[in-house]
Amino acid sequence: MSRPRPPALTSSASPAATTLAPLLFVFLWSTGFIGTKGAALNADPFAFLSVRFMLAALLMAGLTLALRAPWPRGRAQWTQAAVSGLLLHAGYLGAVTYGIAQHLPAGVMSVIVGLQPLLTGLLSGPLLGESVSPRQWAGLGLGFVGVVLVVLGRAPGGGAYTAPALLAALFALLATTLGTLYQRRSGADVPLLGGTTGQYAASAVAMLTLTAIHGGAYIHWNTEFTVSLVWLTLALSVGAILLLLTLIRRMPAARVSSLFYLVPPLVVIEAYFLYGERLSALALVGLLGCVGGVLLASVTPKVRGAFARGRAA
């Protein structure tokens, strides 16, 4: 007997709901880069994430108890939840926040980690048994050229991006890609709410450890930081992550990842209006190259049809 589908994205859901869920996720995910910049300007990145993950773990635990949702069963499921959390939250968000704290613009960070669909498509072959097509290789090449142009085309008046900032962006890209693939392959049987609680608890421990190692932890509890923390905790750590994990369970990994190609343009626009970030003409050409590479590799006619129908294959 096949396992029942989660109610959020079953075929009986309304077309509006199944269409809006991916779009809502894209919007929420894009604001994460902006909120992270607001937090990173006012706090040590690892101290900030320690607070964020602890709050998120408490919120998810409260939801699990209030809804009487199941918890992970046995050591294996708790381990799966912890590994997913260390990749999707501690690894990805830790690197993103550190890179932005190292003065990498939010728009540039979003472009680099926006290559996740390409890397997911390539790794889904050996890890999930999916074939890698020449079109995916071509998309990877175009996306790589786009990132090079973004990095070379620095914002007017800005200096060179530092090696730690760029390495953090690459680490974030790898972490979110592996986290998506691992969650797709090994995390489908872990209860959603209880498992997400475990993810945040493991991530909080990791960030507290890094805070102690990093030293010099500080948080300026001003309005900008507080608004960023509240938004990132509620809208991102709860809303967007639950949407992402639900989409991963209901859709192929490459198809979920194709949503991320919409994120960098939104982040560039949001960062311009909120923080005055500007990308040079060369960087904007690179942004288009990244988006085009992901489209080339990920958005096939089958994918477009699935989004139009609002149902997974």
Coordinates of C-alpha atoms in Angstrom, one line a residue:
M1 CA 0.0 0.0 0.0
S2 CA 1.4 3.4 -1.0
R3 CA 2.0 6.0 1.7
P4 CA -0.7 8.7 1.9
R5 CA 0.3 12.0 0.5
P6 CA 0.7 15.1 2.7
P7 CA -2.5 17.1 2.6
A8 CA -0.8 20.3 1.7
L9 CA 0.0 19.3 -1.9
T10 CA -2.4 16.5 -2.7
S11 CA -4.0 16.3 -6.1
S12 CA -7.3 17.3 -4.4
A13 CA -6.0 20.7 -3.4
S14 CA -7.3 23.7 -5.2
P15 CA -5.4 24.8 -8.3
A16 CA -4.9 28.2 -6.7
A17 CA -3.3 26.7 -3.6
T18 CA -1.0 24.4 -5.5
T19 CA 0.1 27.2 -7.8
L20 CA 0.6 29.8 -5.0
A21 CA 2.6 27.4 -2.8
P22 CA 5.8 27.5 -5.0
L23 CA 5.4 31.2 -5.7
L24 CA 5.0 32.0 -2.0
F25 CA 8.1 29.9 -1.3
V26 CA 10.1 31.8 -3.8
F27 CA 9.1 35.2 -2.3
L28 CA 9.7 34.1 1.2
W29 CA 13.1 32.6 0.3
S30 CA 14.2 35.8 -1.5
T31 CA 13.4 37.9 1.6
G32 CA 15.7 35.7 3.6
F33 CA 18.8 37.2 2.0
I34 CA 17.5 40.7 2.9
G35 CA 16.7 39.8 6.5
T36 CA 20.1 38.1 6.8
K37 CA 21.8 41.3 5.8
G38 CA 19.8 43.2 8.4
A39 CA 20.9 40.8 11.1
A40 CA 24.5 40.4 9.9
L41 CA 25.0 44.2 10.1
N42 CA 24.1 44.1 13.8
A43 CA 25.3 40.8 15.2
D44 CA 28.0 38.1 15.1
P45 CA 26.6 35.7 12.4
F46 CA 26.9 32.5 14.6
A47 CA 25.5 34.2 17.7
F48 CA 22.5 35.5 15.6
L49 CA 21.9 32.0 14.2
S50 CA 22.1 30.4 17.6
V51 CA 19.2 32.6 18.8
R52 CA 17.3 32.1 15.5
F53 CA 17.6 28.3 15.6
M54 CA 16.7 28.0 19.3
L55 CA 13.6 30.1 18.7
A56 CA 12.7 28.1 15.6
A57 CA 13.2 24.8 17.5
L58 CA 10.9 26.0 20.3
L59 CA 8.2 27.2 17.8
M60 CA 8.3 23.9 15.9
A61 CA 8.2 21.9 19.1
G62 CA 5.2 23.9 20.2
L63 CA 3.4 23.3 16.9
T64 CA 4.2 19.6 17.1
L65 CA 2.7 19.3 20.6
A66 CA -0.3 21.5 19.9
L67 CA -1.2 19.6 16.7
R68 CA -0.3 16.2 18.4
A69 CA 1.9 15.5 15.4
P70 CA 4.2 12.5 15.5
W71 CA 7.9 12.8 16.5
P72 CA 10.7 11.0 14.8
R73 CA 10.8 7.3 15.8
G74 CA 14.0 5.8 16.9
R75 CA 17.7 6.8 16.5
A76 CA 17.6 6.5 12.7
Q77 CA 14.9 9.1 12.2
W78 CA 16.4 11.5 14.7
T79 CA 19.8 11.1 13.0
Q80 CA 18.2 11.8 9.6
A81 CA 16.6 14.9 11.0
A82 CA 19.9 16.1 12.5
V83 CA 21.8 15.5 9.3
S84 CA 19.2 17.4 7.2
G85 CA 19.3 20.2 9.7
L86 CA 23.1 20.5 9.7
L87 CA 23.1 20.7 5.9
L88 CA 19.9 22.8 5.2
H89 CA 20.2 25.2 8.2
A90 CA 23.5 25.2 9.9
G91 CA 25.6 24.7 6.8
Y92 CA 23.7 26.7 4.3
L93 CA 22.5 29.6 6.5
G94 CA 25.7 29.6 8.5
A95 CA 27.7 30.2 5.4
V96 CA 25.2 32.7 3.9
T97 CA 25.2 34.8 7.0
Y98 CA 29.0 34.6 7.4
G99 CA 29.5 35.6 3.8
I100 CA 27.1 38.6 4.0
A101 CA 28.8 39.6 7.3
Q102 CA 32.1 39.6 5.2
H103 CA 30.5 42.3 3.0
L104 CA 29.4 40.1 0.1
P105 CA 26.3 41.8 -1.2
A106 CA 23.0 39.9 -0.7
G107 CA 22.4 40.0 -4.4
V108 CA 25.7 38.4 -5.2
M109 CA 25.2 35.8 -2.6
S110 CA 21.8 34.9 -4.0
V111 CA 23.3 34.5 -7.5
I112 CA 26.0 32.1 -6.4
V113 CA 23.7 29.9 -4.2
G114 CA 21.1 30.2 -7.0
L115 CA 23.2 27.7 -8.9
Q116 CA 21.8 25.0 -6.6
P117 CA 19.4 23.7 -9.3
L118 CA 22.4 23.0 -11.6
L119 CA 24.4 21.3 -9.0
T120 CA 21.4 19.3 -7.8
G121 CA 20.7 18.2 -11.4
L122 CA 24.3 17.0 -11.8
L123 CA 24.5 15.2 -8.5
S124 CA 21.0 13.7 -8.8
G125 CA 22.5 11.2 -11.3
P126 CA 24.9 9.4 -9.0
L127 CA 22.9 10.0 -5.8
L128 CA 19.3 9.5 -6.9
G129 CA 19.8 7.5 -10.1
E130 CA 18.6 10.2 -12.4
S131 CA 20.4 10.7 -15.8
V132 CA 22.4 13.9 -16.5
S133 CA 21.6 15.2 -20.0
P134 CA 23.8 17.3 -22.3
R135 CA 21.3 20.1 -21.7
Q136 CA 22.2 20.1 -18.0
W137 CA 25.9 20.2 -18.7
A138 CA 25.3 23.2 -21.0
G139 CA 23.3 24.9 -18.3
L140 CA 26.0 24.3 -15.8
G141 CA 28.6 25.9 -18.2
L142 CA 26.4 28.9 -18.8
G143 CA 25.7 29.3 -15.0
F144 CA 29.4 29.1 -14.2
V145 CA 30.2 31.8 -16.7
G146 CA 27.4 33.9 -15.2
V147 CA 28.9 33.6 -11.7
V148 CA 32.3 34.5 -13.0
L149 CA 30.8 37.7 -14.5
V150 CA 29.0 38.6 -11.3
V151 CA 32.2 38.2 -9.3
L152 CA 34.2 40.2 -11.8
G153 CA 31.6 42.9 -12.2
R154 CA 31.7 44.3 -8.7
A155 CA 29.3 47.0 -7.6
P156 CA 30.4 50.5 -8.6
G157 CA 32.8 51.9 -6.0
G158 CA 33.3 48.6 -4.3
G159 CA 36.5 46.7 -3.7
A160 CA 37.3 43.1 -4.5
Y161 CA 35.2 40.5 -2.8
T162 CA 37.2 38.7 -0.1
A163 CA 38.2 35.1 -0.4
P164 CA 36.4 34.1 2.9
A165 CA 33.2 35.7 1.6
L166 CA 33.3 33.8 -1.8
L167 CA 34.3 30.6 -0.1
A168 CA 31.3 30.9 2.2
A169 CA 29.0 31.4 -0.7
L170 CA 30.4 28.2 -2.4
F171 CA 30.1 26.3 0.8
A172 CA 26.5 27.5 1.2
L173 CA 25.8 26.3 -2.4
L174 CA 27.2 22.8 -1.6
A175 CA 25.4 22.5 1.7
T176 CA 21.9 23.4 0.4
T177 CA 22.4 21.1 -2.6
L178 CA 23.4 18.1 -0.5
G179 CA 20.7 18.9 2.0
T180 CA 18.0 18.9 -0.7
L181 CA 19.3 15.6 -2.1
Y182 CA 19.6 14.0 1.3
Q183 CA 16.2 15.1 2.4
R184 CA 14.7 13.7 -0.8
R185 CA 16.5 10.4 -0.5
S186 CA 16.5 9.7 3.3
G187 CA 14.2 12.2 5.0
A188 CA 10.8 11.4 3.4
D189 CA 9.7 9.1 6.2
V190 CA 10.6 11.5 9.0
P191 CA 7.6 13.3 10.5
L192 CA 7.5 16.8 9.1
L193 CA 6.9 18.9 12.2
G194 CA 8.8 16.8 14.7
G195 CA 11.6 16.2 12.3
T196 CA 12.0 19.9 11.6
T197 CA 12.2 20.5 15.4
G198 CA 15.1 18.0 15.4
Q199 CA 16.7 19.8 12.5
Y200 CA 16.7 23.2 14.3
A201 CA 17.8 21.7 17.6
A202 CA 20.9 20.1 15.9
S203 CA 21.5 23.4 14.1
A204 CA 21.3 25.4 17.3
V205 CA 23.9 23.1 18.9
A206 CA 26.2 23.5 15.9
M207 CA 25.9 27.3 15.9
L208 CA 26.4 27.6 19.7
T209 CA 29.6 25.5 19.2
L210 CA 30.8 27.8 16.4
T211 CA 30.0 30.9 18.5
A212 CA 32.2 29.6 21.3
I213 CA 35.0 28.8 18.9
H214 CA 34.7 32.0 16.9
G215 CA 34.7 34.2 20.0
G216 CA 33.8 37.8 20.2
A217 CA 30.1 37.1 20.0
Y218 CA 27.8 40.2 20.1
I219 CA 24.3 41.2 19.3
H220 CA 23.0 44.8 19.0
W221 CA 19.3 44.5 19.9
N222 CA 18.2 47.5 17.8
T223 CA 15.1 47.8 15.6
E224 CA 16.7 46.5 12.4
F225 CA 18.1 43.4 14.1
T226 CA 14.8 42.7 16.0
V227 CA 12.7 43.0 12.8
S228 CA 15.1 40.8 10.9
L229 CA 15.2 38.2 13.6
V230 CA 11.4 38.0 13.9
W231 CA 10.8 37.9 10.2
L232 CA 13.6 35.3 9.6
T233 CA 12.3 33.1 12.4
L234 CA 8.6 33.1 11.6
A235 CA 8.5 33.6 7.9
L236 CA 11.6 31.7 6.9
S237 CA 12.5 29.2 9.6
V238 CA 8.9 28.2 10.0
G239 CA 6.9 29.2 6.9
A240 CA 9.4 28.8 4.1
I241 CA 11.1 25.7 5.5
L242 CA 7.9 23.9 6.0
L243 CA 6.9 24.8 2.4
L244 CA 10.3 23.6 1.1
L245 CA 10.3 20.3 3.0
T246 CA 6.7 19.7 1.8
L247 CA 7.6 20.5 -1.8
I248 CA 10.7 18.2 -1.6
R249 CA 8.5 15.3 -0.4
R250 CA 6.0 15.9 -3.2
M251 CA 8.1 16.8 -6.2
P252 CA 11.4 15.5 -7.7
A253 CA 14.5 17.2 -6.4
A254 CA 15.4 18.8 -9.7
R255 CA 11.9 20.2 -10.0
V256 CA 11.9 21.7 -6.6
S257 CA 15.3 23.2 -7.2
S258 CA 14.1 24.8 -10.4
L259 CA 12.1 27.2 -8.2
F260 CA 15.3 28.8 -7.0
Y261 CA 16.1 30.4 -10.4
L262 CA 13.5 33.0 -9.6
V263 CA 15.1 34.0 -6.4
P264 CA 18.2 36.0 -7.5
P265 CA 16.4 38.6 -9.6
L266 CA 14.0 39.3 -6.6
V267 CA 16.9 39.6 -4.2
V268 CA 18.7 42.1 -6.5
I269 CA 15.5 44.2 -6.7
E270 CA 14.8 44.0 -2.9
A271 CA 18.5 44.8 -2.0
Y272 CA 18.4 47.8 -4.3
F273 CA 15.4 49.4 -2.7
L274 CA 16.1 48.5 0.9
Y275 CA 19.9 48.7 1.1
G276 CA 20.9 50.6 -2.0
E277 CA 22.9 47.6 -3.4
R278 CA 23.8 48.1 -7.1
L279 CA 25.3 45.6 -9.5
S280 CA 27.4 46.7 -12.4
A281 CA 26.3 46.1 -16.0
L282 CA 28.7 43.2 -16.2
A283 CA 27.3 41.7 -13.0
L284 CA 23.7 42.0 -14.3
V285 CA 24.8 40.2 -17.5
G286 CA 26.2 37.5 -15.3
L287 CA 22.9 37.4 -13.4
L288 CA 21.0 36.8 -16.6
G289 CA 23.5 34.1 -17.5
C290 CA 22.9 32.3 -14.2
V291 CA 19.1 32.4 -14.6
G292 CA 19.5 31.3 -18.2
G293 CA 21.7 28.4 -17.2
V294 CA 19.2 27.2 -14.6
L295 CA 16.3 27.5 -17.1
L296 CA 18.3 25.6 -19.7
A297 CA 19.1 22.8 -17.3
S298 CA 16.0 22.5 -15.2
V299 CA 12.8 23.9 -16.8
T300 CA 11.9 21.3 -19.3
P301 CA 8.4 21.2 -20.9
K302 CA 7.5 18.5 -18.5
V303 CA 8.4 20.7 -15.5
R304 CA 6.5 23.6 -16.9
G305 CA 3.4 21.4 -17.4
A306 CA 3.7 20.1 -13.9
F307 CA 3.7 23.6 -12.4
A308 CA 0.8 24.6 -14.6
R309 CA -1.2 21.7 -13.4
G310 CA 0.0 22.1 -9.8
R311 CA 0.7 18.5 -9.3
A312 CA 3.8 16.3 -9.0
A313 CA 4.8 13.6 -11.4

